[in-house]
Coordinates of C-alpha atoms in Angstrom, one line a residue:
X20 CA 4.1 -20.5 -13.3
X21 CA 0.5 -20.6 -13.9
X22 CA -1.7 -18.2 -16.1
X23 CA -4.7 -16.4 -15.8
X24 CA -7.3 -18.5 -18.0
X25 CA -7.2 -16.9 -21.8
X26 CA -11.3 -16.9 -21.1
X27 CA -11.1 -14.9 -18.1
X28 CA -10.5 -11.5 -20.0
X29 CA -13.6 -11.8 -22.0
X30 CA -15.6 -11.2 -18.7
X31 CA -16.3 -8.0 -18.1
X32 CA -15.2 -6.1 -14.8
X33 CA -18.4 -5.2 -12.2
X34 CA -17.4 -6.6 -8.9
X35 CA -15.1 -4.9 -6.6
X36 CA -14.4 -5.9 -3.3
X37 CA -11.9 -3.5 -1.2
X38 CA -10.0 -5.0 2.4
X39 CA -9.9 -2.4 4.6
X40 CA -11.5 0.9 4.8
X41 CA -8.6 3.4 6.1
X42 CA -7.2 6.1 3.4
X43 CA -6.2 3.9 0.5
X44 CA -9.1 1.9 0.6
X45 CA -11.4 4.8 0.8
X46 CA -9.4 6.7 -2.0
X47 CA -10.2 3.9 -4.7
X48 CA -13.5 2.6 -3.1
X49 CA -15.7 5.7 -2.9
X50 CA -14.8 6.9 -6.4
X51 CA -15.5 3.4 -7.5
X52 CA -18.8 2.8 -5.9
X53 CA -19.9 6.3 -6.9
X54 CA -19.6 5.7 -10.0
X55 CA -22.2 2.6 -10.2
X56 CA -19.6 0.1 -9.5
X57 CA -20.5 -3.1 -7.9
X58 CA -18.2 -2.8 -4.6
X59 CA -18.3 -4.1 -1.3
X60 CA -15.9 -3.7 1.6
X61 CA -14.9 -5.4 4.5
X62 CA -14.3 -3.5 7.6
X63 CA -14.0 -3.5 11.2
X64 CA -14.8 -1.6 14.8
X65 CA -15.9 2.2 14.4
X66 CA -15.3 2.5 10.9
X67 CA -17.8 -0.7 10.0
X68 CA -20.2 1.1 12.0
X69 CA -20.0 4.3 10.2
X70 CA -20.4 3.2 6.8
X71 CA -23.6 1.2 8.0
X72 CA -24.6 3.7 9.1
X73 CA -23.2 6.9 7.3
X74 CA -22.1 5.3 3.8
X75 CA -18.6 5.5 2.9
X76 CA -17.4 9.0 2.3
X77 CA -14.4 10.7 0.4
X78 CA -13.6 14.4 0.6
X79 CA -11.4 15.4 -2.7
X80 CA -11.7 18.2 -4.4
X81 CA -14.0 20.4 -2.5
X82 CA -16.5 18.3 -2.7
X83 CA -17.7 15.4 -0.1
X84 CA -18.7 12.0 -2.0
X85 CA -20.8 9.6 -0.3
X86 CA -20.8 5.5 -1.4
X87 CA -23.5 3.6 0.2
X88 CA -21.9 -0.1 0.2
X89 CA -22.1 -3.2 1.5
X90 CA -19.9 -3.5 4.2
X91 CA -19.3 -6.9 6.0
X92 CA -17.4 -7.2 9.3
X93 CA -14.0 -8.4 9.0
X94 CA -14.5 -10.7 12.0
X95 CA -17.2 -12.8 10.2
X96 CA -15.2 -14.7 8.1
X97 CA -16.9 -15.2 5.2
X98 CA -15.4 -13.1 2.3
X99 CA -17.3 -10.5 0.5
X100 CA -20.7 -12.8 0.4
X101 CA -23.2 -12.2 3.3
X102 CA -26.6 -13.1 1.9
X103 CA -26.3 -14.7 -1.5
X104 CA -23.3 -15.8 -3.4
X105 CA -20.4 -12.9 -4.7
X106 CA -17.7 -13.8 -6.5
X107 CA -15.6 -10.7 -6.9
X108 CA -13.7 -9.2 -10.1
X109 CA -10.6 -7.9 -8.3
X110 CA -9.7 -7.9 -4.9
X111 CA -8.0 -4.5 -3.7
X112 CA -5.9 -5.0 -0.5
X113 CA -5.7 -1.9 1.2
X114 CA -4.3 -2.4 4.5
X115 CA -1.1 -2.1 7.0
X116 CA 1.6 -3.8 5.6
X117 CA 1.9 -5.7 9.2
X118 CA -1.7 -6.8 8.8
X119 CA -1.0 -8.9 5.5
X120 CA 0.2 -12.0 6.9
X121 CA -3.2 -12.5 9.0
X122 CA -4.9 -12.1 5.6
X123 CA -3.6 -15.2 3.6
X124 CA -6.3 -17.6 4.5
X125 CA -8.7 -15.0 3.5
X126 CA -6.5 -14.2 0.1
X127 CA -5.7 -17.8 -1.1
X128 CA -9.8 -18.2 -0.8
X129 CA -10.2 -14.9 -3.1
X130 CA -7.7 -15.7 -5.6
X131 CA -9.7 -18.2 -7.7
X132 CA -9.8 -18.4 -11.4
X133 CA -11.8 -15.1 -11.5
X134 CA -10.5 -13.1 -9.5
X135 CA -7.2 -11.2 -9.4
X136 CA -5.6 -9.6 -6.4
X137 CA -4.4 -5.8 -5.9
X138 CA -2.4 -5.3 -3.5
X139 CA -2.8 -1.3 -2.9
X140 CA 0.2 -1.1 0.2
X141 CA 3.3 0.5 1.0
X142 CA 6.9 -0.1 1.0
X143 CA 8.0 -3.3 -0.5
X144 CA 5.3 -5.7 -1.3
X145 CA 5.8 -9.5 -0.8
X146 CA 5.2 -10.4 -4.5
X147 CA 8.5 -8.0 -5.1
X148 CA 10.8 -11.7 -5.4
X149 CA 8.4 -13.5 -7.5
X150 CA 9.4 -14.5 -11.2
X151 CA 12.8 -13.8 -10.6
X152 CA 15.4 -15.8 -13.0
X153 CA 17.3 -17.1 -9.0
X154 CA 14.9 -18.2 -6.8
X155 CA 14.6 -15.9 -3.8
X156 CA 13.8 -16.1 -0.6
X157 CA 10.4 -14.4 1.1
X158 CA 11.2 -11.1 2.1
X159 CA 10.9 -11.8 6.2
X160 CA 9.8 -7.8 6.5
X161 CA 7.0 -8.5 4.9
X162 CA 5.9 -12.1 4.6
X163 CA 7.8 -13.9 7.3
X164 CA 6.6 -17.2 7.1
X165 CA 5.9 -17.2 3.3
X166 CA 2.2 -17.2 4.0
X167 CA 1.4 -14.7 1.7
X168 CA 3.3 -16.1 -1.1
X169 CA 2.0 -19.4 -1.0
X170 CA -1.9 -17.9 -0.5
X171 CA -1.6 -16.1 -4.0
X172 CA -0.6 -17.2 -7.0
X173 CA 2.0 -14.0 -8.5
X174 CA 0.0 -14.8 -11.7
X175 CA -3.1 -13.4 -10.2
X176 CA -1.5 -10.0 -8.8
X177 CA -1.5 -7.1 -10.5
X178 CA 0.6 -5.4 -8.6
X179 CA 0.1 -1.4 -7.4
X180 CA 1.7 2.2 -7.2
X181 CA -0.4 4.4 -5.0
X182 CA 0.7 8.0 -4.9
X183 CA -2.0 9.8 -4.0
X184 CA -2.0 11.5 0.1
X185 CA -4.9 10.6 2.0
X186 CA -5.9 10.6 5.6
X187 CA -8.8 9.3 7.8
X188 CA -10.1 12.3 10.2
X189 CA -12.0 10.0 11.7
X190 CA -13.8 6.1 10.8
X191 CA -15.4 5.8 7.5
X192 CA -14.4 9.4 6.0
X193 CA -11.3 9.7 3.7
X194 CA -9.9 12.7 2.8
X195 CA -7.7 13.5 -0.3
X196 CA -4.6 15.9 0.1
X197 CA -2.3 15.7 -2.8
X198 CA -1.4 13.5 -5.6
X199 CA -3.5 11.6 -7.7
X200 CA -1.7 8.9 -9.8
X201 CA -1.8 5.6 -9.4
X202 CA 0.3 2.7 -11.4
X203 CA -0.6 -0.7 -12.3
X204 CA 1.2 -3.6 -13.2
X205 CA 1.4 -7.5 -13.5
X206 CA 3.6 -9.5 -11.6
X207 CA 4.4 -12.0 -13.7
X208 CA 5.8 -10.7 -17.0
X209 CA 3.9 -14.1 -19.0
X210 CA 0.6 -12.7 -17.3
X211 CA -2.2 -12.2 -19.3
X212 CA -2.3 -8.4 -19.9
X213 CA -6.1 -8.0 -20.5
X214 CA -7.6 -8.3 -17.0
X215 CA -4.7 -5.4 -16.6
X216 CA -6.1 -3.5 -18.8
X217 CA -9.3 -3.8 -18.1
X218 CA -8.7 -3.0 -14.4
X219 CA -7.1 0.6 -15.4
X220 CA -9.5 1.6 -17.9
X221 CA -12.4 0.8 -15.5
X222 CA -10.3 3.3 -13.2
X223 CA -10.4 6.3 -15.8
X224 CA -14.1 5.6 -16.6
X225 CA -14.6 6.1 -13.1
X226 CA -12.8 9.6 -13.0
X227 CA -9.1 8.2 -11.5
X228 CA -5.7 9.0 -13.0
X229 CA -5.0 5.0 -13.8
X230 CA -1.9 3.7 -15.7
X231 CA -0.3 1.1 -16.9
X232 CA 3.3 -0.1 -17.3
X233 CA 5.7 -3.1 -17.9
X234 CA 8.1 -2.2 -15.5
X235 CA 5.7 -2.5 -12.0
X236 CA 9.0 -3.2 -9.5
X237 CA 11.0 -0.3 -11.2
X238 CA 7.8 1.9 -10.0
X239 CA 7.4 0.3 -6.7
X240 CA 11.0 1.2 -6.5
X241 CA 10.3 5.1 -7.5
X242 CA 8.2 5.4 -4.7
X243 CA 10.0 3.6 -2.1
X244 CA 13.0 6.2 -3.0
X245 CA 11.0 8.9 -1.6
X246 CA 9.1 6.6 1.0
X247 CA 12.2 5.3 2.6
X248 CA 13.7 8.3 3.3
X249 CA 10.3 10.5 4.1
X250 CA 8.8 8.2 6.6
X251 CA 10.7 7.4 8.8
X252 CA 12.5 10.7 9.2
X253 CA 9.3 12.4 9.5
X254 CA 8.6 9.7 12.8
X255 CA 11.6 10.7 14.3
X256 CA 11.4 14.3 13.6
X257 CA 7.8 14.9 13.9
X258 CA 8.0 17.0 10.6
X259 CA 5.8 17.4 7.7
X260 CA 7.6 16.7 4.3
X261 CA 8.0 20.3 3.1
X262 CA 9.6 21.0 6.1
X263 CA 12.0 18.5 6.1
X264 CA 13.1 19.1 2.5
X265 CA 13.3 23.0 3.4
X266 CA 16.2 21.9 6.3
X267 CA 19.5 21.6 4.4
X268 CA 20.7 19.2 6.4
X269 CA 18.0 16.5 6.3
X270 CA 17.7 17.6 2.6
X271 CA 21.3 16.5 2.1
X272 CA 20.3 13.3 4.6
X273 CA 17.8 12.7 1.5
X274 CA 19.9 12.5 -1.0
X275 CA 22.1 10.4 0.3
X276 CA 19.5 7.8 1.6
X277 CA 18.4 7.9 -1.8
X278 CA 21.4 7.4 -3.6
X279 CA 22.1 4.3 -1.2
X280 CA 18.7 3.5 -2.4
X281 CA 19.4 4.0 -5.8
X282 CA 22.5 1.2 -5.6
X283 CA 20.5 -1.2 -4.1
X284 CA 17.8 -0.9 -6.9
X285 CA 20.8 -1.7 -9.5
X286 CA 21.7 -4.3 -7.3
X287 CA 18.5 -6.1 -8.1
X288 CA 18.2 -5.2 -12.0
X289 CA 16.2 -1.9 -11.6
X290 CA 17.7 1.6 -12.5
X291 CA 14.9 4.3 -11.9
X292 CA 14.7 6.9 -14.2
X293 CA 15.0 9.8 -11.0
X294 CA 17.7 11.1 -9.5
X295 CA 17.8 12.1 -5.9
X296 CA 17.1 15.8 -6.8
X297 CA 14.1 15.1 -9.1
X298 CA 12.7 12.4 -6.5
X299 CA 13.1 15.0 -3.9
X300 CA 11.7 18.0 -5.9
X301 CA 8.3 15.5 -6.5
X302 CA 7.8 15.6 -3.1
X303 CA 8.5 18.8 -2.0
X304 CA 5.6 20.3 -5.0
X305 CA 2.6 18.1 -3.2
X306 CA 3.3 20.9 -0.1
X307 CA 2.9 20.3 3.6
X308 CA 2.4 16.3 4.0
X309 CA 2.2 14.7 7.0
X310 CA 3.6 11.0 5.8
X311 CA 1.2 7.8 6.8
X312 CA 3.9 6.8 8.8
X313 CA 3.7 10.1 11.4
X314 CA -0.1 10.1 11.2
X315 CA 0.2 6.5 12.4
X316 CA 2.6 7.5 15.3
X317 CA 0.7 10.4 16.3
X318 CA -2.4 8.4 16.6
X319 CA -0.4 5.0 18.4
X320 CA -0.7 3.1 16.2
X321 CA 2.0 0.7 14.9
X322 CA 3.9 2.1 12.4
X323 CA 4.9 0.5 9.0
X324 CA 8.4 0.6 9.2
X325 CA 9.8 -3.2 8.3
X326 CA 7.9 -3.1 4.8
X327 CA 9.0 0.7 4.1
X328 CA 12.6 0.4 5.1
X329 CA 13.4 -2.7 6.8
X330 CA 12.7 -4.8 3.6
X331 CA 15.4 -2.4 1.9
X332 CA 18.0 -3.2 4.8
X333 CA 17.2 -7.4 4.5
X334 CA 17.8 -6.8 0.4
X335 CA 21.4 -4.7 1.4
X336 CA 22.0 -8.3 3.5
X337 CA 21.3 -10.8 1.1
X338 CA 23.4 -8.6 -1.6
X339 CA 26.4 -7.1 0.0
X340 CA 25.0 -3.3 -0.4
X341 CA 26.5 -0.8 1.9
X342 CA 24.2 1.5 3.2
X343 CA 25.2 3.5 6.2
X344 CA 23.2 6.3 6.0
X345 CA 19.8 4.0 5.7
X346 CA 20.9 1.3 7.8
X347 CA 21.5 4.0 10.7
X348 CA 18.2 6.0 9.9
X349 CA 16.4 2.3 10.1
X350 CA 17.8 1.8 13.7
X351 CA 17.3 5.3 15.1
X352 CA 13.3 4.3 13.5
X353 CA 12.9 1.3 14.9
X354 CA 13.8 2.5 18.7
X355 CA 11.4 5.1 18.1
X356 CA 8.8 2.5 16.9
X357 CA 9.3 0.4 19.3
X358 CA 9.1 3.3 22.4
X359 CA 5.9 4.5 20.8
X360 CA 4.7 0.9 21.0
X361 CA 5.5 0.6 25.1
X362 CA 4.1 4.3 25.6
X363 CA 0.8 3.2 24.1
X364 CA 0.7 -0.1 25.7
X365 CA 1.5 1.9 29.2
X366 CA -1.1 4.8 28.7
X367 CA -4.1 1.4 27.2
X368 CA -3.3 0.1 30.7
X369 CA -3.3 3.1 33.0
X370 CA -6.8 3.9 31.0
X371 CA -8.0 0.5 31.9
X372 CA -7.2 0.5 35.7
X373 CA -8.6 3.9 35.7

């Protein structure tokens, strides 16, 4: 598997370029930009608009940050360069899981010998096979037609842990609610660790809780513990995560989803260090959270359900895992999904003939 170049550390990190502008993207962004970082974003629709026009805004801490960028409309097709030639540093990849796949052309364009790719997303990412000792299959949930795997090299991910909460009150303003670490790792464990470490420690110069580890699909697999069960109960429930945890029942619902989750981690090599309890405990101290996957049904939008929990159920398949409790929390979400899709589709065409 190819390397990053041995000269490429040498260079120092000064371009960012961010895809997509929602929560994540506006977490990392904004605190990057406002710190004197070179970073440009590409955007779309109403939030495009309002960074033109407004700059790109963050609201953490009691205090509003404002990033004037350059922003460049998704639907022009040209990258991050709009005037003059930019060849970015890293590449963060902040959008829906289910909007990946449209991305590869743009990604295999991006992922040249100076530029390494993070992909800031939730649930299980489609670099999560790559490197393995057995070649694997794409993940379907998240890459279906291998696309994305063949766009990027694994060698020039760095893979991502996101756990702050964030929100978008409305186009081109991110706000902060809890959390604030974030974990960073290569992909491929022959990777050259340099452009790694240069990536987190331009983070803490620029104010963010960065770190690094060896062990990047044991962290992915922390987080998806707690997202796999969170999410999707919170869609079907309506309820913020506090509230959830506070119910006995769907607290003992969470520990057993977890513990299936747990099994299917040792299944593929990885053993968090977290039990059920602690992962639940975690959660429960950030307070009321609405997950992104409620805020997205609340607002119609498609909901990210196949890369937060239906990439778990196609891993139980391909290894003989039981997981009832999962398996029947993943089909109770995916009706749900899928009547929140047809509502929304009825109520765009109602408006329409109004």
């Amino acid at each position: 598997m190819e390397k990053i170049s041995p000269d490429l550390p040498s260079k120092p990190l000064s371009r960012v370029g961010v895809i997509g502008a929602g929560a994540i993207g506006g977490f990392l962004g904004v605190q990057l930009a406002h710190a004197g970082v070179d970073v440009r974003v590409i955007a779309r629709g109403q939030t495009l608009a309002a960074i033109r026009k407004h700059g790109w805004r963050l609201d953490i801490g009691g205090r509003r940050l404002v990033a004037r960028v350059l922003a460049i409309d998704s639907e022009a097709d040209c990258g991050f360069e709009q005037d003059e030639p930019w060849t970015p540093d890293v590449v963060v990849v902040a959008v829906k899981s289910h909007s990946l796949p449209t991305l590869a052309p743009v990604l295999a364009r991006l992922a040249g010998p100076d530029t390494v790719i993070v992909p800031a997303i939730n649930g299980l990412p489609w670099w999560f096979n790559a490197g393995k000792s057995a070649p694997a299959a794409p993940l379907a949930s998240t890459d279906p037609h291998g696309e994305l795997g063949n766009a990027v090299p694994p060698a020039r991910i760095i893979g991502a842990v996101v756990y702050p909460s964030c929100s978008c009150p409305e186009p081109g303003i991110t706000r902060h609610g809890a959390g604030s670490r974030l974990v960073f790792g290569n992909v491929m464990p022959d990777a050259d660790e340099q452009r790694l470490s240069q990536w987190v420690d331009l983070l803490r110069r620029c104010g963010l809780d960065a770190h690094m580890t060896d062990a990047i699909r044991a962290e992915v697999w922390n987080k998806l513990l707690g997202n796999a069960c969170f999410n999707p109960v919170s869609m079907l429930t309506g309820s913020a995560t506090d509230v959830m945890i506070d119910d006995p029942a769907v607290r003992a619902l969470f520990t057993q989803m977890m513990s299936e989750m747990l099994a299917l981690g040792h299944a593929q090599g990885i053993a968090p260090a977290v039990s059920p309890a602690d992962r639940i405990a975690i959660t429960r101290r950030l307070g009321h959270v609405k997950t992104s996957m409620l805020q997205d049904a609340e607002a119609g939008r498609p909901v990210e359900l196949a890369a937060i929990l239906g990439a778990a159920m196609e891993l139980a398949e391909r290894t003989g895992v039981e997981m009832p409790c999962c398996r029947t929390v993943h089909a109770l979400a995916a009706l749900r999904a899928r009547t929140l899709s047809t509502q929304t589709n009825a109520e765009a065409i109602h408006g329409d003939l109004r």
